[in-house]
mmCIF file of C-alpha atoms in Angstrom:
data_model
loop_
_atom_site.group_PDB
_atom_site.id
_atom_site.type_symbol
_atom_site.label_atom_id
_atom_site.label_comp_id
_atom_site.label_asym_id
_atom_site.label_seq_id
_atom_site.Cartn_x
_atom_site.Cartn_y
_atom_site.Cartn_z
ATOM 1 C CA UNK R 246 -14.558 -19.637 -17.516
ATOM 2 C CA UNK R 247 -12.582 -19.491 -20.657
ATOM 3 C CA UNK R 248 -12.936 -17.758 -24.610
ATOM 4 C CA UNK R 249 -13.653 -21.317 -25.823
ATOM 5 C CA UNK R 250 -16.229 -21.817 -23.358
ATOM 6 C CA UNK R 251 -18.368 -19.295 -23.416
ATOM 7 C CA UNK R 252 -21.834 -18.890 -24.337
ATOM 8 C CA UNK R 253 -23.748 -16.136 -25.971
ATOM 9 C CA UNK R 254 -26.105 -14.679 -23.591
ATOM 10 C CA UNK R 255 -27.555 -11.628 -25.257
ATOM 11 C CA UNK R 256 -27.490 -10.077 -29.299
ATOM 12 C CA UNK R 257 -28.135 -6.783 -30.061
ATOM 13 C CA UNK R 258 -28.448 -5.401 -33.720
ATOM 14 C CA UNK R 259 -28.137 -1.248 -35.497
ATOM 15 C CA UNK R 260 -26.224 1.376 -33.368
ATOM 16 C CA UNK R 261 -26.692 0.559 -29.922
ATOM 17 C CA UNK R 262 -24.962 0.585 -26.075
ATOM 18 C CA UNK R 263 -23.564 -2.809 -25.594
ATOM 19 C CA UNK R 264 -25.032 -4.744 -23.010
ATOM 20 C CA UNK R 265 -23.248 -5.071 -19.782
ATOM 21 C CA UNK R 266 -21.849 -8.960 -19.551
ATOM 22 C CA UNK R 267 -22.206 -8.419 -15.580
ATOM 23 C CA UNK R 268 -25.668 -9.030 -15.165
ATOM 24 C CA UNK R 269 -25.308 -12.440 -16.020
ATOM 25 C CA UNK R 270 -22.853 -14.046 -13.417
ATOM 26 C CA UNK R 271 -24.746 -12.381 -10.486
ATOM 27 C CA UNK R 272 -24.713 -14.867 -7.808
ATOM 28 C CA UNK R 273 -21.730 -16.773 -9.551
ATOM 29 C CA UNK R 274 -19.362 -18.716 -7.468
ATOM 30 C CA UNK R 275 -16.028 -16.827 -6.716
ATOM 31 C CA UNK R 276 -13.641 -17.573 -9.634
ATOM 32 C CA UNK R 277 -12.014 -16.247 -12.719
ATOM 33 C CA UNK R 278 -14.520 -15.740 -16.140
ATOM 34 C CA UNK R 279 -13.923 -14.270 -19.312
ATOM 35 C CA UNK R 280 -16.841 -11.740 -20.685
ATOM 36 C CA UNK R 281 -16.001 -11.821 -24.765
ATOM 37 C CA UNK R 282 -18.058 -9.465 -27.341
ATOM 38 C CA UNK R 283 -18.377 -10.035 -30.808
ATOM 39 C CA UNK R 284 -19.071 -7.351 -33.434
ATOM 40 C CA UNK R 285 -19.968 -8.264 -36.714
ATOM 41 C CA UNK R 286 -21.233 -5.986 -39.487
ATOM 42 C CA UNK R 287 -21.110 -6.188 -43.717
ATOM 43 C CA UNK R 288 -19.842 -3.295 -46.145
ATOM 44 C CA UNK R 289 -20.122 -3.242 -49.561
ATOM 45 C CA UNK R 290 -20.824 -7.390 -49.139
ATOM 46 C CA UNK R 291 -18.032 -8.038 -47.190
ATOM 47 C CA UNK R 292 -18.451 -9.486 -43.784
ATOM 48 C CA UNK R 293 -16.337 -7.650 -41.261
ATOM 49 C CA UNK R 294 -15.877 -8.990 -37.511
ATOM 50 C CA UNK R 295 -13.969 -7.690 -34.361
ATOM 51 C CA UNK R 296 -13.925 -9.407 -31.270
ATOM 52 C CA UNK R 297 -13.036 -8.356 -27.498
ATOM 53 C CA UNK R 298 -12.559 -10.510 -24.541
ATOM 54 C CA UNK R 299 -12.327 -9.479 -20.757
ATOM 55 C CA UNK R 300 -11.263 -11.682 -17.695
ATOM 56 C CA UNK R 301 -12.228 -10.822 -14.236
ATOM 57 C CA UNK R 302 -12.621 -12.273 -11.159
ATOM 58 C CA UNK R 303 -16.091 -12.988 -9.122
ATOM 59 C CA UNK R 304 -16.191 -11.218 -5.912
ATOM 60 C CA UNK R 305 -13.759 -8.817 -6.016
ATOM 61 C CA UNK R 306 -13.733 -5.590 -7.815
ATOM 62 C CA UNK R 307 -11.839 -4.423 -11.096
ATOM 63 C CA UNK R 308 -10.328 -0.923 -11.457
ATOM 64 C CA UNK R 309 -9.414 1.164 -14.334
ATOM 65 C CA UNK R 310 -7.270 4.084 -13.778
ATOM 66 C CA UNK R 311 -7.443 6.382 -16.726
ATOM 67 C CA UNK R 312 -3.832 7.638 -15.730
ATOM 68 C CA UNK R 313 -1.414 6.877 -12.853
ATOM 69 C CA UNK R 314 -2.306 9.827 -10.444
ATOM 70 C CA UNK R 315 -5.698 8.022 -10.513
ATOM 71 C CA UNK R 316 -4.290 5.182 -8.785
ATOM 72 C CA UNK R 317 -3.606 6.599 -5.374
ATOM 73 C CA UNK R 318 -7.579 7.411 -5.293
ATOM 74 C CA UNK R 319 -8.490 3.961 -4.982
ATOM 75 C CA UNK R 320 -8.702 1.574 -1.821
ATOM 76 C CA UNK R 321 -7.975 -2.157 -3.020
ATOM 77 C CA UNK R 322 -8.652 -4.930 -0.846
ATOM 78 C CA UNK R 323 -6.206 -7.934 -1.898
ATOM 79 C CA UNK R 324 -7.265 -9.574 -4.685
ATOM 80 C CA UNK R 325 -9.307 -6.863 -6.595
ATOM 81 C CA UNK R 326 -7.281 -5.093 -9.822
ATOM 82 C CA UNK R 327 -6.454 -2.442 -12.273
ATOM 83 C CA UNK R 328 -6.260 -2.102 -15.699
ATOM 84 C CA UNK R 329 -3.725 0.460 -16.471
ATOM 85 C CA UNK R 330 -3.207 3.065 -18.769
ATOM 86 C CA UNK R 331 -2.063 1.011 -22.387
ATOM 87 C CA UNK R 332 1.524 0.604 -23.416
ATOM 88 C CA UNK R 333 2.645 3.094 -25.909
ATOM 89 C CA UNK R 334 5.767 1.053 -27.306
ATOM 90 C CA UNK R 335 6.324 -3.233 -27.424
ATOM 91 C CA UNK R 336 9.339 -1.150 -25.167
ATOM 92 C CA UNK R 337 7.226 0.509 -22.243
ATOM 93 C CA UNK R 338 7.196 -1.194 -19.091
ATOM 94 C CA UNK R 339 5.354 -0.892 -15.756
ATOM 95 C CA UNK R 340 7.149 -1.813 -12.671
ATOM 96 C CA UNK R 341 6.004 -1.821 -9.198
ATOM 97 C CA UNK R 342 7.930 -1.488 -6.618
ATOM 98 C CA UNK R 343 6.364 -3.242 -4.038
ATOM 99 C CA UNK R 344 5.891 -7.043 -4.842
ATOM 100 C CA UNK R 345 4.488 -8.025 -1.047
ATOM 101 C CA UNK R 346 1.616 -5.289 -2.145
ATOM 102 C CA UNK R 347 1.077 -5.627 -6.335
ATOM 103 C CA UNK R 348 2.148 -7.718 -9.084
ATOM 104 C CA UNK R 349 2.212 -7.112 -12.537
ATOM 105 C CA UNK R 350 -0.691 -8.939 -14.894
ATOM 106 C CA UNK R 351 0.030 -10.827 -17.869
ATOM 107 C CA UNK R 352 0.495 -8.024 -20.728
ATOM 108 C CA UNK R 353 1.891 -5.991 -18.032
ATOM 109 C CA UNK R 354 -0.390 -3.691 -18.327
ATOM 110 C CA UNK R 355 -2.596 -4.372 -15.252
ATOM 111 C CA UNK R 356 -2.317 -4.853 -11.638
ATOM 112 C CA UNK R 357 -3.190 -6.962 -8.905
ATOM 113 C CA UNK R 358 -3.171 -6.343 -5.113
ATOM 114 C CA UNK R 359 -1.653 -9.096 -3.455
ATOM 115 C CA UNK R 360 -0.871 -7.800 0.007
ATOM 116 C CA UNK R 361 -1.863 -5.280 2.623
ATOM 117 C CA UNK R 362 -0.098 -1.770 2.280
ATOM 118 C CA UNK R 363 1.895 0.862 -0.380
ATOM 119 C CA UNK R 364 3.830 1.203 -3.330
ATOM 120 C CA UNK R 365 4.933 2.824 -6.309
ATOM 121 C CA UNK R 366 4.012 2.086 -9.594
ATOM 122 C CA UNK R 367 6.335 3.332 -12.532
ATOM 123 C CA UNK R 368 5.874 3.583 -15.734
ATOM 124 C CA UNK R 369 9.169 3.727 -18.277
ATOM 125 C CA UNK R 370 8.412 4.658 -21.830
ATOM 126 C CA UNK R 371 10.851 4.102 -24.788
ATOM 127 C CA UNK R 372 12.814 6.731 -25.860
ATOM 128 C CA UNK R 373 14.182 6.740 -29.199
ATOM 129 C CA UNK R 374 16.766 9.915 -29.055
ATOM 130 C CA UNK R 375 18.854 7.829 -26.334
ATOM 131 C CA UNK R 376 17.459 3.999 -27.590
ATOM 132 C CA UNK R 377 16.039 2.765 -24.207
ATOM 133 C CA UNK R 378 13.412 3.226 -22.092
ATOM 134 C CA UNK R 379 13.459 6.292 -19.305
ATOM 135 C CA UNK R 380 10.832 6.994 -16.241
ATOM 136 C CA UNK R 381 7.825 8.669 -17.851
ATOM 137 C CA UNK R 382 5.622 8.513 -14.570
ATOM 138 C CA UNK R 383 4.683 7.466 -11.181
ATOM 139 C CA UNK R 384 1.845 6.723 -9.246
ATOM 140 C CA UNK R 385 1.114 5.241 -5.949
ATOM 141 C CA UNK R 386 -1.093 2.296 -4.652
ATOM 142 C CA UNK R 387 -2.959 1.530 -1.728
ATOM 143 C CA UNK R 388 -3.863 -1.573 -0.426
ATOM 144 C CA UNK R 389 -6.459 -1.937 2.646
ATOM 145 C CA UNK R 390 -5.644 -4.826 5.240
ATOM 146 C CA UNK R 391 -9.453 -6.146 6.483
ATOM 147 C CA UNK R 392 -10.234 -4.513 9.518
ATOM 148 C CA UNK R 393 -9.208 -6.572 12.943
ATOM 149 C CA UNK R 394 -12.093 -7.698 15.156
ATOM 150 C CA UNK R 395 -14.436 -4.676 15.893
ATOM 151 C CA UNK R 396 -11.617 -1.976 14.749
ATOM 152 C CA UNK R 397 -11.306 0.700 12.138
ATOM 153 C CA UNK R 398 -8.988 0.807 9.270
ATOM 154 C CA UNK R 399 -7.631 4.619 8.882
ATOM 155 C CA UNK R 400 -5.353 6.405 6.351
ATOM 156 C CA UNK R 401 -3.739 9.627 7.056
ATOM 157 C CA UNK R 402 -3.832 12.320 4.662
ATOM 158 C CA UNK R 403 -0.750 13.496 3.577
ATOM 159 C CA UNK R 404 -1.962 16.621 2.725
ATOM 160 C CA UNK R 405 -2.791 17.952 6.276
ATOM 161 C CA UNK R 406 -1.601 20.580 7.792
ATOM 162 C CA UNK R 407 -0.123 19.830 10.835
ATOM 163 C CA UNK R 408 1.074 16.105 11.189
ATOM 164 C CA UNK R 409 -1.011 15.656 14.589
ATOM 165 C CA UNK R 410 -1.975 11.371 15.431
ATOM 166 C CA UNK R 411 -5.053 12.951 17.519
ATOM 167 C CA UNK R 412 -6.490 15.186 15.136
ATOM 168 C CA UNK R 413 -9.877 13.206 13.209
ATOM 169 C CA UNK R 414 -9.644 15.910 9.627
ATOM 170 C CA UNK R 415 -5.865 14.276 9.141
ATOM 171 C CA UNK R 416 -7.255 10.689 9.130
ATOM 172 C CA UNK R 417 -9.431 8.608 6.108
ATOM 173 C CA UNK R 418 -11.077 5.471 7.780
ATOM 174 C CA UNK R 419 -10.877 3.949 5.034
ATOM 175 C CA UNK R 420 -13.101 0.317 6.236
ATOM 176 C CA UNK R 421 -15.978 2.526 7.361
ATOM 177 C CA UNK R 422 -16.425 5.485 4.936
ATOM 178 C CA UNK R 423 -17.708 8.788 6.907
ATOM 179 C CA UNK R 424 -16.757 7.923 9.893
ATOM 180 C CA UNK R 425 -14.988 10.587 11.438
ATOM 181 C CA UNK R 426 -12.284 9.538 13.777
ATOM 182 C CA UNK R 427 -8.687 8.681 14.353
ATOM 183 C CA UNK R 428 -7.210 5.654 15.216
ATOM 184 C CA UNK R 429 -7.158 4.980 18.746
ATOM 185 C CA UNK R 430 -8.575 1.279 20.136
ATOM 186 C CA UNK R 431 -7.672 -2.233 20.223
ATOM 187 C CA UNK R 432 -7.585 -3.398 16.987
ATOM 188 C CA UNK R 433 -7.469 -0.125 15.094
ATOM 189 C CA UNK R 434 -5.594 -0.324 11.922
ATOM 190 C CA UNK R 435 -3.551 2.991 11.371
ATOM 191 C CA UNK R 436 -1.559 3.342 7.685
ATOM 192 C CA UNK R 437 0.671 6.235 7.117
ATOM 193 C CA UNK R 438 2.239 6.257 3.766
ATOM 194 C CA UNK R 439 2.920 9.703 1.384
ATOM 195 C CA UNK R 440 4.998 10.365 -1.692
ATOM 196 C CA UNK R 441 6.634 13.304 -0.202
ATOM 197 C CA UNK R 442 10.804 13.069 -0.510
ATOM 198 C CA UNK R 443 11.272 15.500 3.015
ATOM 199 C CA UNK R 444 11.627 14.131 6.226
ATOM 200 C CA UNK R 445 8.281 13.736 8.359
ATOM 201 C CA UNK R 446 7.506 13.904 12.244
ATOM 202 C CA UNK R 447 4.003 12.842 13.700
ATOM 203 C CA UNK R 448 2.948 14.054 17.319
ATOM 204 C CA UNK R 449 1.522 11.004 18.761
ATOM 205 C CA UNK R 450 -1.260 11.593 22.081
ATOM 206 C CA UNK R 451 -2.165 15.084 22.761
ATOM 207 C CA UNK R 452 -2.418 17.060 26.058
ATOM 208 C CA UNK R 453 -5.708 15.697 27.178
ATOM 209 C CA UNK R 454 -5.267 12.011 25.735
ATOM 210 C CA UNK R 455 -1.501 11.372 25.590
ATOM 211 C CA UNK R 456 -2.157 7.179 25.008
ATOM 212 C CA UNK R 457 -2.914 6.127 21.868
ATOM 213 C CA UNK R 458 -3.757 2.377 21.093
ATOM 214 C CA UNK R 459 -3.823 0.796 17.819
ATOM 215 C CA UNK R 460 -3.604 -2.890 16.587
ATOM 216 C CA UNK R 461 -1.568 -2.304 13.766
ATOM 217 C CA UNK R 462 0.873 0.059 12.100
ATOM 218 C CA UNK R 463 1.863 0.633 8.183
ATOM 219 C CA UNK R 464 4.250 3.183 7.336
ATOM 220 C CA UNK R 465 6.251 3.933 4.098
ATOM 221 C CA UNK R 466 6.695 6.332 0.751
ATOM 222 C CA UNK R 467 4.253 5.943 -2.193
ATOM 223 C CA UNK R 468 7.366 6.749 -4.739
ATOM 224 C CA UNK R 469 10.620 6.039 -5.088
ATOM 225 C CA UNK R 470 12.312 8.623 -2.918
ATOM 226 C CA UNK R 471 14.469 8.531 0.166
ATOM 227 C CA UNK R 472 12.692 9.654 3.174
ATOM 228 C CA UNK R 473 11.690 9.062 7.033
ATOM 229 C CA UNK R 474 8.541 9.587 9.440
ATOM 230 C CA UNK R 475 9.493 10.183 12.905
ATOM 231 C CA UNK R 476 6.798 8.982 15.281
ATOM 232 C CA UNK R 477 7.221 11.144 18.696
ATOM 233 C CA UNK R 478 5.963 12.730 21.993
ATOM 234 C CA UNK R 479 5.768 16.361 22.279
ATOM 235 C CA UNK R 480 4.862 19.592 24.909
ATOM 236 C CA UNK R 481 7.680 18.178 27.342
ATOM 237 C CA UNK R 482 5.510 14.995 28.048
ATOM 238 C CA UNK R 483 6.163 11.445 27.509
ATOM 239 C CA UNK R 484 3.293 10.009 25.032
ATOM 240 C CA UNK R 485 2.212 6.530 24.577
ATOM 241 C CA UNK R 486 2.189 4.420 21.896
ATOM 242 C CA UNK R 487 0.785 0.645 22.612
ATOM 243 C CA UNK R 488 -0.239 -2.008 20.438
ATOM 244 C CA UNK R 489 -2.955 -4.359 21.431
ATOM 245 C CA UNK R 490 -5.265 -6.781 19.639
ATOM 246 C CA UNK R 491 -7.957 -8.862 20.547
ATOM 247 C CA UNK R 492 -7.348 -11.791 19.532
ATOM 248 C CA UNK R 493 -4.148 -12.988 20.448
ATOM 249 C CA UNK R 494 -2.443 -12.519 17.209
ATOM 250 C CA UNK R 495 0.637 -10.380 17.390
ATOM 251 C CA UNK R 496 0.555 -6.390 16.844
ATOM 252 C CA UNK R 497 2.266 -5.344 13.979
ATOM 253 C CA UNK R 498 4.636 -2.399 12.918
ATOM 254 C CA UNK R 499 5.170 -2.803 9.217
ATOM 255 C CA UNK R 500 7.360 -1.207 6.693
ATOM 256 C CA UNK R 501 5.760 -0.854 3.387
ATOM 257 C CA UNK R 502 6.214 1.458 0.209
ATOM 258 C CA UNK R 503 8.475 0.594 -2.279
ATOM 259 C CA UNK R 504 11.825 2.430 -3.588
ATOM 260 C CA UNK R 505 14.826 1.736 -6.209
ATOM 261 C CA UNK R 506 18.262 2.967 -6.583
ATOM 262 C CA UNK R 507 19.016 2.248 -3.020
ATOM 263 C CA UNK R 508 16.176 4.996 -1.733
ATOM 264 C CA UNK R 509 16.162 4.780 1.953
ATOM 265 C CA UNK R 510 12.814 4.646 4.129
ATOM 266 C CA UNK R 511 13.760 5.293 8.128
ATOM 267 C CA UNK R 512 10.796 4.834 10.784
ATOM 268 C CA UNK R 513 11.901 6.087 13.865
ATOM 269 C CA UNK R 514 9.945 5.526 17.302
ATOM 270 C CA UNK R 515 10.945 8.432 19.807
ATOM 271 C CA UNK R 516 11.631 12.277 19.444
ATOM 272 C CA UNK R 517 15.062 14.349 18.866
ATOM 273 C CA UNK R 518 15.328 15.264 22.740
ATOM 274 C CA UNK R 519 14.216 14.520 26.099
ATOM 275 C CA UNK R 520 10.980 16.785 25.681
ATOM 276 C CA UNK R 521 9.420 14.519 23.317
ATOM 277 C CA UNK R 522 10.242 11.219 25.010
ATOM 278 C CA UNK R 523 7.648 8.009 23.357
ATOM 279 C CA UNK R 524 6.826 4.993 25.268
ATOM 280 C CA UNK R 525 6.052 2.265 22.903
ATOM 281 C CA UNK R 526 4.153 -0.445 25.040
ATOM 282 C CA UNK R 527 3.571 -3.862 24.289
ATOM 283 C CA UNK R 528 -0.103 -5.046 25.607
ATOM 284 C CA UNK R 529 -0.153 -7.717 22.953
ATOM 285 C CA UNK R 530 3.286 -9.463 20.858
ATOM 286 C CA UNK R 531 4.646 -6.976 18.524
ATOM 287 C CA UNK R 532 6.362 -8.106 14.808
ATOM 288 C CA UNK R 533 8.519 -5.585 13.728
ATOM 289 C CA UNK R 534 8.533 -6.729 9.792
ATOM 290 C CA UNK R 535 11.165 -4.165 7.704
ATOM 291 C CA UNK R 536 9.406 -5.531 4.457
ATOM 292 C CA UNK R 537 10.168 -5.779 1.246
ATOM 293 C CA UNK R 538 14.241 -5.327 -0.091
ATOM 294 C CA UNK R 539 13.849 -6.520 -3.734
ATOM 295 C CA UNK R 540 17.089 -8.520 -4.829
ATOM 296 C CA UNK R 541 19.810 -6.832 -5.912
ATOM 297 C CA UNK R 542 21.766 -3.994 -4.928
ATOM 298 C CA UNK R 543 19.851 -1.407 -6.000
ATOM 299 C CA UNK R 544 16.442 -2.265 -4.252
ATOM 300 C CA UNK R 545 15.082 -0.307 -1.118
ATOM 301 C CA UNK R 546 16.641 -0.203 1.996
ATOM 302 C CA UNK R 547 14.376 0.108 5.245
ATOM 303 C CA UNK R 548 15.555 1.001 8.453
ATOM 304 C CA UNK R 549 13.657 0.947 11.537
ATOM 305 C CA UNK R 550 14.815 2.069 14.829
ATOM 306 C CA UNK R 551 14.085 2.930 18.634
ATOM 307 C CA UNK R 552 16.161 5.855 18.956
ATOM 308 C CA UNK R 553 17.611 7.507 22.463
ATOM 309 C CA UNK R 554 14.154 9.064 23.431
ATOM 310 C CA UNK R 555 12.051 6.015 23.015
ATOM 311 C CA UNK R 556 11.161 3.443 26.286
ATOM 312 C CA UNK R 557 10.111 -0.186 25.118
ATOM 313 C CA UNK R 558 7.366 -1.306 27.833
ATOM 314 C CA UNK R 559 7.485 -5.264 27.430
ATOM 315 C CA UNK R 560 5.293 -7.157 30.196
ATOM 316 C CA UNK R 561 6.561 -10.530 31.026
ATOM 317 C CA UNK R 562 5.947 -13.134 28.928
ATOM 318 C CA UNK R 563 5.464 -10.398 25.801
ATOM 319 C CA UNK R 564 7.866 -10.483 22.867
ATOM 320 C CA UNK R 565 8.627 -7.858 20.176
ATOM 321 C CA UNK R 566 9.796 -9.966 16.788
ATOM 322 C CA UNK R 567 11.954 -8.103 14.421
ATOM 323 C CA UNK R 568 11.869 -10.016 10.749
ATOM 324 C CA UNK R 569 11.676 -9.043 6.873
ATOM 325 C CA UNK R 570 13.911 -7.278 4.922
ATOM 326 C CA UNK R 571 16.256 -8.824 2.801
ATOM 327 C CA UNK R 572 17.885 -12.249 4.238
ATOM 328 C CA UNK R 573 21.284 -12.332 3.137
ATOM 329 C CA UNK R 574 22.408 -8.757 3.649
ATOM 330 C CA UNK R 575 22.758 -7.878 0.390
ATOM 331 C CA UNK R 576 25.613 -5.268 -1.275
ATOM 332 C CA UNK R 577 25.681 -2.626 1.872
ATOM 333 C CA UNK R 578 22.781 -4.218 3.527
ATOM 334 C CA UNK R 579 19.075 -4.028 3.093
ATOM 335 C CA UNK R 580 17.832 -3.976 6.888
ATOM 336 C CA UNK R 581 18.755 -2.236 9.911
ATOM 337 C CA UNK R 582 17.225 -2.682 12.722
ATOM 338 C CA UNK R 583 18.699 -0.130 15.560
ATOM 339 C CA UNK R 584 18.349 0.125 19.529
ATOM 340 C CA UNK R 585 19.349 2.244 21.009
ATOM 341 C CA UNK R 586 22.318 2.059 24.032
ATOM 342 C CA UNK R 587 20.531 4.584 25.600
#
């Protein structure tokens, strides 16, 4: 479990393929161990030695992501990690901007997924014509919440070509790979999140199936960039959105993604005019969470909002919670929540 500790397993000797340090925790009890490699080899008499050490964690998986496009490829769960591209400069810097999703490892030069959802990751290199550091990159990350009950986990794909909820080629599931779907049952996990800077609308229901039911709801940009996904009804017919689980726990709508420099992420629930009215129903609790705001005045601001062309179905006894977001209103003020007087 640590350098000091460890215990040589296997030798090898001449020009040969390490062997893999895996093999021998099979079966080990979930924890953190250290893999270390020692090369030793003599030149003209002189005894020459190199070492290299490598922590990981039982259970889960470790990454490596030769650059940072690479990173939006991969589906963490929380927990696993990613060993990022090297540091060029004592000065370069990673920074994510999500901390409820990723943290930074010691080095700062890997990750670890800590939370259910998106963010950026930036990397800022040293520059010495202006003598600091500048952006240099961006990537995003992905983290997969564990599916709810007997429900699917499903990413959209930003990529597709008309931003359609009911349409199975615009949706990953992402907890049952090849499934072909979208989400649309109790418990179903749906996660929308893109690195796009223009403005998105989604056309929840169709014709023939205008009720859509999901469990839970993730929604937010992959970079730092002011934008907003408008969820919505459409062909002059009121759609339905409604949130159910299974197990009693609240639904959830949460705001994810990361920004900096006061980049702006809007959700809104209903269209731009009467012929795309939403209902947003509440067959289980609903928490409204506006996630993460960072800490100074510069951080993201989220802003989530049933707008004019949105009705809010809440049974008696239901409740829809609105929390998150940064607590003491910060600068101009990191969370708005806004209904509606319509």
């Amino acid at each position: 479990t640590t350098e000091e500790s460890a215990l040589q397993v296997a030798s090898w000797n001449g020009i040969a393929t390490a062997p893999s340090a895996m093999a021998y925790i099979d079966g080990a009890s979930s924890g953190t161990y250290v893999a270390k490699y020692t090369v030793t080899s003599t030149y003209s008499g002189t005894p020459y030695s190199m070492k290299y050490t490598q922590t990981f964690t039982v259970g889960r998986n470790i990454y490596v992501a030769a650059t940072l496009e690479d990173l939006v490829a991969l589906r963490l769960k929380v927990g696993e990690s990613v060993r990022l591209p090297a540091l060029a400069t004592p000065q370069d810097f990673y920074r994510v901007l999500n901390v409820r999703v990723a943290t930074l490892g010691s080095g700062g030069a890997s990750l670890t997924a800590v939370g259910p959802g998106g963010t950026g990751v930036e990397y800022h290199a040293y520059d010495p014509a202006l003598g600091a550091t500048a952006l240099d990159g961006t990537g995003g990350l992905i983290v997969v919440p564990e599916p709810i009950g007997s429900g699917k986990v499903y990413l959209f794909k930003e990529n597709a070509a008309a931003w359609n909820w009911n349409d199975a080629a615009n949706w990953e599931c992402v907890s049952d790979p090849g499934h072909a779907g979208y989400p649309d049952a109790i418990d179903d996990v749906a996660m929308i999140l893109y690195y796009s800077q223009s403005s998105k609308t989604m056309t929840v229901g169709s014709t023939a199936d205008p009720s859509v039911t999901i469990g839970e709801l993730y929604a937010g940009q992959l970079k730092s960039v002011a934008t907003s996904l408008r969820l919505q009804g459409g062909s002059s017919q009121v759609r339905t959105l409604n949130f159910e689980r299974s197990n009693g726990e609240p639904a959830r709508i949460q705001l994810t993604g990361g920004a900096w420099d006061s980049k702006t992420f809007y959700l809104y629930l209903g269209g731009n005019g009467s012929t795309e009215r939403l209902t947003v129903s509440a067959s289980s609790d609903i928490v409204f969470d506006d996630g993460y705001a960072g800490v100074s005045d510069t951080r993201q601001r989220n802003h989530g909002q049933f707008n004019n062309y949105v009705t809010v179905v809440l049974p008696e006894g239901r409740f829809i919670r609105l929390t998150g977001g940064n607590p003491v209103n910060y600068g101009t003020g990191g969370t708005t929540f806004y209904f509606s007087g319509n």
